Short mmCIF file of C-alpha atoms in Angstrom, two decimals:
data_model
loop_
_atom_site.label_atom_id
_atom_site.label_comp_id
_atom_site.label_asym_id
_atom_site.label_seq_id
_atom_site.Cartn_x
_atom_site.Cartn_y
_atom_site.Cartn_z
CA MET R 15 -15.22 29.86 -5.03
CA ALA R 16 -13.69 30.41 -1.55
CA TYR R 17 -10.77 28.14 -0.62
CA SER R 18 -11.56 25.23 1.81
CA TRP R 19 -8.76 22.95 3.00
CA LYS R 20 -11.43 20.43 3.85
CA ARG R 21 -12.74 20.41 0.22
CA ASN R 22 -9.16 20.15 -1.06
CA LEU R 23 -8.58 17.19 1.27
CA PHE R 24 -11.81 15.44 0.12
CA VAL R 25 -11.06 15.89 -3.57
CA LEU R 26 -7.45 14.79 -3.18
CA TRP R 27 -8.52 11.79 -1.18
CA ILE R 28 -10.84 10.74 -4.01
CA GLY R 29 -8.06 11.37 -6.58
CA THR R 30 -5.53 9.37 -4.56
CA PHE R 31 -7.99 6.60 -4.04
CA LEU R 32 -8.68 6.40 -7.80
CA VAL R 33 -4.86 6.43 -8.72
CA SER R 34 -4.19 3.83 -6.13
CA MET R 35 -7.19 1.77 -7.43
CA ALA R 36 -5.87 1.98 -10.94
CA TYR R 37 -2.58 0.34 -9.80
CA SER R 38 -4.38 -2.25 -7.73
CA VAL R 39 -6.82 -3.33 -10.50
CA SER R 40 -4.12 -3.74 -13.16
CA ILE R 41 -0.49 -3.90 -12.16
CA PRO R 42 -0.71 -7.10 -9.96
CA PHE R 43 -1.82 -8.95 -13.02
CA MET R 44 1.16 -7.90 -15.10
CA SER R 45 2.64 -11.42 -15.27
CA ILE R 46 -0.60 -12.77 -16.59
CA PHE R 47 -0.67 -9.96 -19.25
CA LEU R 48 2.88 -10.77 -20.24
CA GLN R 49 2.14 -14.45 -20.72
CA ASP R 50 -1.35 -14.49 -22.18
CA ASP R 51 -1.52 -11.25 -24.21
CA LEU R 52 2.10 -10.48 -25.02
CA GLY R 53 3.30 -14.12 -25.69
CA VAL R 54 6.07 -14.25 -23.15
CA LYS R 55 6.61 -18.01 -22.52
CA GLY R 56 10.22 -18.22 -21.38
CA HIS R 57 11.81 -16.28 -18.49
CA LEU R 58 8.42 -15.00 -17.37
CA GLU R 59 9.70 -14.34 -13.88
CA ALA R 60 12.61 -12.30 -15.14
CA TRP R 61 10.39 -10.25 -17.46
CA THR R 62 7.92 -9.55 -14.66
CA GLY R 63 10.53 -8.47 -12.25
CA THR R 64 12.21 -6.31 -14.86
CA VAL R 65 9.13 -4.44 -15.95
CA PHE R 66 8.21 -3.94 -12.25
CA ALA R 67 11.60 -2.66 -11.27
CA VAL R 68 12.26 -0.29 -14.11
CA THR R 69 9.35 1.95 -13.21
CA PHE R 70 10.50 2.30 -9.55
CA LEU R 71 14.09 3.03 -10.75
CA ALA R 72 13.00 5.70 -13.21
CA SER R 73 10.73 7.35 -10.66
CA SER R 74 13.34 7.46 -7.97
CA LEU R 75 15.84 9.05 -10.37
CA ILE R 76 13.52 11.70 -11.85
CA ALA R 77 11.48 12.59 -8.68
CA PRO R 78 13.91 15.33 -7.43
CA PHE R 79 13.69 17.12 -10.75
CA TRP R 80 9.88 17.22 -10.69
CA GLY R 81 10.05 18.41 -7.08
CA SER R 82 12.28 21.30 -8.14
CA ILE R 83 9.80 22.25 -10.91
CA ALA R 84 6.88 22.05 -8.50
CA ASP R 85 8.48 24.47 -6.08
CA LYS R 86 8.98 26.83 -8.99
CA TYR R 87 5.52 26.49 -10.72
CA GLY R 88 3.27 24.98 -8.00
CA ARG R 89 2.31 21.60 -6.68
CA ARG R 90 -1.12 21.65 -8.42
CA PRO R 91 0.36 21.94 -11.96
CA MET R 92 2.73 19.16 -11.24
CA MET R 93 -0.06 17.00 -9.93
CA LEU R 94 -2.17 17.66 -13.04
CA ARG R 95 0.78 16.92 -15.32
CA ALA R 96 1.42 13.61 -13.50
CA GLY R 97 -2.25 12.72 -13.65
CA ILE R 98 -2.67 13.17 -17.39
CA CYS R 99 0.65 11.43 -18.07
CA LEU R 100 -0.20 8.49 -15.82
CA SER R 101 -3.67 8.11 -17.51
CA ALA R 102 -1.92 8.06 -20.92
CA SER R 103 0.42 5.44 -19.72
CA TYR R 104 -2.31 3.08 -18.76
CA PHE R 105 -4.06 3.64 -22.10
CA LEU R 106 -0.63 2.81 -23.81
CA TYR R 107 -0.47 -0.40 -21.74
CA PHE R 108 -3.88 -1.29 -23.26
CA LEU R 109 -2.38 -0.81 -26.73
CA VAL R 110 1.11 -2.43 -26.49
CA GLN R 111 1.74 -5.53 -28.59
CA ASN R 112 5.02 -6.96 -27.30
CA PRO R 113 7.07 -6.93 -24.00
CA TYR R 114 9.62 -4.45 -25.43
CA GLU R 115 6.85 -1.88 -25.92
CA LEU R 116 5.54 -2.62 -22.41
CA PHE R 117 9.07 -2.11 -21.01
CA ALA R 118 9.28 1.34 -22.79
CA VAL R 119 5.95 2.46 -21.37
CA ARG R 120 6.88 1.31 -17.84
CA ILE R 121 9.97 3.65 -18.16
CA LEU R 122 7.66 6.45 -19.45
CA GLU R 123 5.34 6.06 -16.51
CA GLY R 124 8.16 6.13 -13.99
CA SER R 125 9.59 9.22 -15.58
CA LEU R 126 6.35 11.21 -15.79
CA ALA R 127 4.14 10.00 -12.90
CA GLY R 128 3.93 11.37 -9.33
CA TYR R 129 0.27 12.18 -8.77
CA ILE R 130 0.10 10.94 -5.19
CA PRO R 131 3.47 12.54 -3.90
CA SER R 132 2.14 15.85 -5.35
CA ALA R 133 -1.26 15.39 -3.70
CA ILE R 134 0.43 14.73 -0.35
CA ALA R 135 2.65 17.83 -0.72
CA LEU R 136 -0.48 19.88 -1.61
CA VAL R 137 -2.21 18.69 1.54
CA ALA R 138 0.85 19.23 3.75
CA THR R 139 1.30 22.79 2.42
CA ASN R 140 -2.24 24.06 2.24
CA THR R 141 -3.76 22.64 5.46
CA PRO R 142 -3.72 24.59 8.78
CA GLU R 143 -0.73 23.44 10.84
CA LYS R 144 -2.88 22.02 13.67
CA HIS R 145 -4.81 19.79 11.21
CA VAL R 146 -1.78 18.62 9.13
CA GLY R 147 -1.30 15.29 10.94
CA TYR R 148 -5.08 14.45 10.81
CA ALA R 149 -5.21 15.41 7.10
CA LEU R 150 -2.13 13.30 6.18
CA GLY R 151 -3.55 10.36 8.15
CA ILE R 152 -6.73 10.66 6.15
CA MET R 153 -4.74 10.71 2.88
CA SER R 154 -2.97 7.50 3.83
CA THR R 155 -6.35 5.72 4.11
CA ALA R 156 -7.02 6.41 0.42
CA SER R 157 -4.24 4.02 -0.69
CA ALA R 158 -5.23 1.57 2.05
CA ALA R 159 -8.86 1.51 0.93
CA ALA R 160 -7.69 0.94 -2.68
CA SER R 161 -5.43 -1.91 -1.58
CA VAL R 162 -8.51 -3.64 -0.02
CA THR R 163 -10.89 -3.19 -2.93
CA GLY R 164 -8.59 -2.83 -5.97
CA PRO R 165 -7.26 -6.40 -6.39
CA LEU R 166 -10.78 -7.78 -6.06
CA LEU R 167 -12.18 -5.53 -8.70
CA GLY R 168 -9.13 -6.16 -10.91
CA GLY R 169 -9.53 -9.91 -10.50
CA VAL R 170 -13.17 -9.77 -11.58
CA VAL R 171 -12.54 -7.54 -14.57
CA SER R 172 -9.50 -9.59 -15.67
CA HIS R 173 -11.54 -12.79 -15.33
CA VAL R 174 -14.72 -11.50 -17.22
CA VAL R 175 -13.26 -9.30 -19.97
CA GLY R 176 -9.51 -10.12 -19.96
CA THR R 177 -6.28 -8.64 -18.45
CA ARG R 178 -5.69 -6.03 -21.15
CA ASP R 179 -9.06 -4.34 -20.36
CA THR R 180 -8.00 -3.72 -16.73
CA PHE R 181 -5.44 -1.17 -18.08
CA PHE R 182 -8.22 0.67 -19.92
CA LEU R 183 -10.26 0.68 -16.73
CA ALA R 184 -7.10 1.99 -14.86
CA GLY R 185 -6.48 4.73 -17.41
CA SER R 186 -10.15 5.90 -17.07
CA MET R 187 -9.91 6.01 -13.29
CA VAL R 188 -6.78 8.17 -13.38
CA LEU R 189 -8.39 10.44 -16.00
CA VAL R 190 -11.30 11.02 -13.52
CA ALA R 191 -8.65 11.83 -10.81
CA PHE R 192 -7.14 14.36 -13.16
CA LEU R 193 -10.45 16.02 -14.02
CA ILE R 194 -11.71 16.42 -10.45
CA ALA R 195 -8.34 17.89 -9.54
CA LEU R 196 -8.45 20.28 -12.44
CA ILE R 197 -11.93 21.52 -11.49
CA TRP R 198 -11.89 21.66 -7.68
CA VAL R 199 -8.34 21.58 -6.25
CA LYS R 200 -6.84 24.94 -5.22
CA GLU R 201 -3.47 25.98 -4.15
CA PRO R 202 -3.76 29.40 -2.38
CA SER R 203 -0.49 29.24 -0.50
CA PHE R 204 1.63 29.23 -3.67
CA ASN R 205 3.16 32.58 -4.79
CA LYS R 206 4.69 32.15 -8.18
CA SER R 207 6.26 35.54 -8.14
CA GLU R 208 8.43 34.58 -5.12
CA ALA R 209 9.20 31.08 -6.23
CA LYS R 210 12.63 30.12 -7.62
CA ARG R 211 13.83 26.95 -9.24
CA SER R 212 17.12 25.58 -8.27
CA SER R 213 19.23 22.75 -9.71
CA VAL R 214 18.76 19.16 -8.45
CA ALA R 215 22.37 19.20 -7.26
CA LYS R 216 21.75 22.29 -5.10
CA ASP R 217 18.51 20.72 -3.76
CA LEU R 218 20.36 17.52 -2.68
CA LYS R 219 23.05 19.59 -1.07
CA ALA R 220 20.44 21.75 0.76
CA ALA R 221 18.56 18.58 1.87
CA ALA R 222 21.80 17.11 3.20
CA THR R 223 22.10 20.08 5.62
CA ASN R 224 18.72 19.29 7.13
CA ARG R 225 19.43 16.55 9.65
CA ASN R 226 15.85 15.74 10.43
CA LEU R 227 14.93 15.46 6.77
CA MET R 228 17.78 13.08 6.05
CA ILE R 229 16.92 10.87 9.01
CA ALA R 230 13.22 10.83 7.84
CA LEU R 231 14.28 9.87 4.29
CA PHE R 232 16.39 7.07 5.68
CA ILE R 233 13.44 5.73 7.67
CA VAL R 234 11.24 5.89 4.66
CA PHE R 235 13.70 3.91 2.59
CA VAL R 236 14.11 1.25 5.32
CA THR R 237 10.30 0.87 6.02
CA SER R 238 9.45 0.72 2.30
CA THR R 239 12.06 -1.96 1.92
CA SER R 240 10.70 -3.72 5.02
CA ILE R 241 7.14 -3.91 3.49
CA MET R 242 8.34 -5.17 0.15
CA ILE R 243 10.67 -7.75 1.60
CA LEU R 244 7.58 -9.65 2.92
CA GLU R 245 4.85 -8.80 0.48
CA PRO R 246 6.02 -11.26 -2.32
CA LEU R 247 6.48 -13.99 0.26
CA LEU R 248 3.06 -13.85 1.93
CA THR R 249 1.27 -16.00 -0.64
CA ILE R 250 4.02 -18.64 -0.41
CA TYR R 251 3.83 -18.54 3.39
CA VAL R 252 0.04 -18.97 3.29
CA LEU R 253 0.67 -22.20 1.36
CA LYS R 254 3.09 -23.32 4.03
CA LEU R 255 0.51 -22.68 6.71
CA GLY R 256 -1.81 -25.28 5.14
CA SER R 257 -3.84 -23.54 2.45
CA SER R 258 -4.51 -25.44 -0.70
CA GLU R 259 -3.15 -24.08 -3.98
CA SER R 260 -6.60 -23.24 -5.22
CA SER R 261 -7.32 -21.18 -2.14
CA ALA R 262 -3.91 -19.57 -1.52
CA SER R 263 -4.71 -16.40 -3.54
CA LEU R 264 -7.97 -15.94 -1.67
CA TYR R 265 -6.43 -16.32 1.74
CA ALA R 266 -3.47 -14.16 0.80
CA GLY R 267 -5.86 -11.55 -0.45
CA ILE R 268 -7.71 -11.59 2.87
CA ILE R 269 -4.47 -11.26 4.83
CA PHE R 270 -3.32 -8.42 2.63
CA SER R 271 -6.71 -6.76 3.19
CA ALA R 272 -6.42 -7.15 6.94
CA VAL R 273 -3.51 -4.69 6.97
CA GLY R 274 -5.37 -2.28 4.67
CA ILE R 275 -8.49 -2.36 6.87
CA ALA R 276 -6.32 -1.78 10.04
CA THR R 277 -4.74 1.23 8.18
CA LEU R 278 -8.19 2.68 7.44
CA ILE R 279 -9.13 2.41 11.14
CA ALA R 280 -5.90 3.57 12.75
CA ALA R 281 -4.16 6.14 10.39
CA PRO R 282 -6.49 9.10 11.03
CA ARG R 283 -6.31 8.43 14.76
CA TRP R 284 -2.47 8.32 14.67
CA GLY R 285 -2.59 11.61 12.76
CA ARG R 286 -4.62 13.30 15.57
CA ILE R 287 -2.35 11.73 18.25
CA GLY R 288 0.74 12.96 16.44
CA SER R 289 -0.44 16.55 16.44
CA GLY R 290 -0.78 16.27 20.21
CA ILE R 291 2.28 14.23 21.40
CA GLY R 292 4.61 14.87 18.45
CA TYR R 293 5.09 12.91 15.24
CA GLU R 294 8.42 11.49 16.32
CA LYS R 295 6.68 9.65 19.23
CA VAL R 296 4.03 8.34 16.93
CA LEU R 297 6.83 7.17 14.58
CA PHE R 298 8.67 5.34 17.45
CA ILE R 299 5.47 3.57 18.51
CA GLY R 300 4.66 2.57 14.94
CA LEU R 301 8.07 1.18 14.33
CA LEU R 302 8.12 -0.63 17.68
CA GLY R 303 4.75 -2.16 17.18
CA GLY R 304 5.61 -3.08 13.51
CA GLY R 305 8.87 -4.76 14.66
CA ILE R 306 7.19 -6.68 17.51
CA GLY R 307 4.39 -7.74 15.16
CA ASN R 308 6.84 -9.17 12.63
CA LEU R 309 8.71 -11.07 15.29
CA LEU R 310 5.50 -12.54 16.73
CA GLN R 311 4.45 -13.78 13.28
CA ILE R 312 6.90 -16.67 13.47
CA LEU R 313 4.96 -18.03 16.50
CA PHE R 314 1.66 -18.54 14.55
CA HIS R 315 1.35 -21.60 12.46
CA ASN R 316 -2.34 -21.34 11.39
CA LEU R 317 -4.06 -18.94 8.95
CA ILE R 318 -6.48 -17.39 11.47
CA GLY R 319 -3.86 -16.53 14.06
CA PHE R 320 -1.48 -15.24 11.31
CA GLY R 321 -4.19 -13.06 9.68
CA ALA R 322 -5.26 -11.67 13.15
CA LEU R 323 -1.63 -10.78 13.91
CA ARG R 324 -1.23 -9.08 10.60
CA PHE R 325 -4.25 -6.94 11.46
CA VAL R 326 -2.75 -5.93 14.81
CA TYR R 327 0.53 -5.22 13.08
CA GLY R 328 -1.36 -3.00 10.72
CA LEU R 329 -2.97 -0.93 13.53
CA PHE R 330 0.48 0.07 14.74
CA PHE R 331 2.33 0.35 11.39
CA ALA R 332 -0.52 2.56 10.11
CA GLY R 333 1.08 5.39 12.14
CA VAL R 334 4.49 5.28 10.43
CA PHE R 335 3.97 6.94 7.00
CA PRO R 336 1.50 9.63 8.14
CA ALA R 337 3.93 10.51 10.95
CA LEU R 338 6.84 10.66 8.45
CA ASN R 339 4.91 12.80 5.95
CA ALA R 340 3.78 15.23 8.72
CA PHE R 341 7.29 15.25 10.20
CA ILE R 342 8.86 16.11 6.71
CA ALA R 343 6.27 18.95 6.30
CA GLN R 344 6.99 20.19 9.79
CA HIS R 345 10.74 20.22 9.33
CA THR R 346 10.98 21.82 5.84
CA ASP R 347 10.38 25.32 4.71
CA PRO R 348 7.22 25.67 2.49
CA SER R 349 9.39 26.90 -0.40
CA PHE R 350 11.33 23.59 -0.29
CA ARG R 351 8.52 21.26 0.58
CA SER R 352 7.72 19.88 -2.88
CA ARG R 353 11.49 18.99 -3.29
CA ALA R 354 11.36 17.38 0.13
CA PHE R 355 8.48 15.23 -0.78
CA SER R 356 10.06 14.30 -4.06
CA LEU R 357 13.15 13.13 -2.26
CA ASN R 358 10.70 11.25 -0.08
CA GLN R 359 9.21 9.73 -3.17
CA SER R 360 12.75 8.71 -4.39
CA ALA R 361 13.47 7.02 -1.06
CA ASN R 362 10.17 5.16 -1.17
CA GLN R 363 10.68 4.02 -4.75
CA LEU R 364 14.20 2.74 -3.98
CA GLY R 365 12.76 0.75 -1.10
CA LEU R 366 10.02 -0.64 -3.38
CA LEU R 367 12.78 -1.63 -5.75
CA LEU R 368 15.15 -3.19 -3.31
CA GLY R 369 12.57 -4.97 -1.06
CA PRO R 370 11.31 -7.71 -3.48
CA LEU R 371 14.98 -8.44 -4.60
CA LEU R 372 16.18 -8.71 -1.03
CA GLY R 373 13.12 -10.82 0.01
CA GLY R 374 13.54 -13.20 -2.83
CA PHE R 375 17.24 -13.64 -2.09
CA LEU R 376 16.67 -14.22 1.67
CA ALA R 377 13.85 -16.64 1.08
CA ALA R 378 16.09 -18.66 -1.20
CA GLN R 379 18.66 -18.93 1.57
CA ILE R 380 16.69 -19.32 4.75
CA SER R 381 13.13 -20.11 5.81
CA ILE R 382 10.38 -17.45 5.54
CA PRO R 383 9.87 -17.31 9.38
CA VAL R 384 13.47 -16.29 9.75
CA VAL R 385 12.89 -13.56 7.18
CA PHE R 386 9.97 -12.33 9.40
CA ALA R 387 12.43 -12.31 12.29
CA ILE R 388 15.11 -10.33 10.46
CA ASN R 389 12.52 -7.85 9.21
CA GLY R 390 11.12 -7.40 12.69
CA GLY R 391 14.58 -7.01 14.17
CA LEU R 392 15.36 -4.31 11.58
CA LEU R 393 12.23 -2.24 12.46
CA LEU R 394 13.04 -2.66 16.22
CA LEU R 395 16.58 -1.49 15.63
CA LEU R 396 15.27 1.51 13.70
CA ALA R 397 12.89 2.41 16.56
CA LEU R 398 15.69 2.08 19.17
CA LEU R 399 18.06 4.18 17.14
CA LEU R 400 15.56 7.06 17.38
CA LYS R 401 16.10 6.99 21.06
CA ILE R 402 19.93 7.45 20.75
CA PRO R 403 20.79 11.20 20.85
CA ARG R 404 22.95 11.07 17.73
CA PHE R 405 20.02 9.69 15.65
CA SER R 406 17.05 11.17 17.52
CA LEU R 407 14.69 13.51 15.73
CA LEU R 408 14.85 17.13 16.84
CA PRO R 409 11.93 19.38 17.92
CA ALA R 410 9.92 20.95 15.18
CA SER R 411 11.69 24.26 15.49
CA ALA R 412 14.97 22.82 14.32
CA ASN R 413 16.21 22.56 10.77
CA VAL R 414 13.24 24.27 9.16
CA LYS R 415 15.25 27.32 7.92
CA GLN R 416 18.17 25.44 6.72
CA THR R 417 16.44 24.49 3.38
CA THR R 418 14.94 28.00 2.79
CA HIS R 419 17.85 29.27 0.57
CA SER R 420 18.53 26.46 -1.92
#
């Protein structure tokens, strides 16, 4: 069968959607699972926070190792390994009988997963250069679509058949993602005879010499932290805007979905725009719009206005991660690209770990609108830093060769 980057993109989009759906239908209900199925009555919040955080921590620490393996043996084998391991993890969630077993499986998942970063690296490496921005924009819509539909499906399944069964459903979804990738995904650009594996220490040293890559990883970390600072607070803020307790989850879900729908609409367009005007410009616009959007949220004191503004914020912020992914692909040699995207995963996971902790701490000290203001100011500062020569991103021709010999 002849190679087609469009078929690869289509299959990997479906796989990424299924893996993201698996997360969305099951993991948000972890606290209910701990309480109702595993018998955790005391310190539920601490247990929930711990089992969430340990996966992000394990993933951030192990990702550079898997990136090194991927550049030696190929991104497709690593994606398949991650897919089958992630599916097994969800089936193990279905079987665990106490919180300690759950904690162990969460560590296992974080250590062995990585389907989506591998899929993104495959798309970035095997798509014609002029279509990379568009393709990565399309890929980002997979997670956005799952974030819109997943929690709804998970809520229905959890209500009808029980929370434990959502993990079986999730494992089945990831298994399908593994099988379609096994059958249809190709990696023609990888030459195993020329590939070499280096140590993680050498990879980190090589990455440190690539100025653009390091700036991009820093932005990934800050933006991931920014998202997760607010996400746990939105339901609480919906209550403060006048929602009843019985309707808070519904309204919060709609507001979460507004950002996902905006991403579905805008991300592919930002990808096309980035290939024309440069991904660093799209990144600046996305950060600027995201910062202003967060600042404006403190002015709205009703649910409709707040939800509408979150949608507009999503239209701008949708350009940030596709631009970052395309920028990383553009500024790293193909032989180093899996390692670059694994470092990207580490930065993202550390942000996902730090964000909720920071958001909870800030919300305990100051009002939630002030947290919005701080978050918006942080994104604006990040956008403005990109305009300072010392922190600005260089043209695509710079730094690419610096990571070739690692």
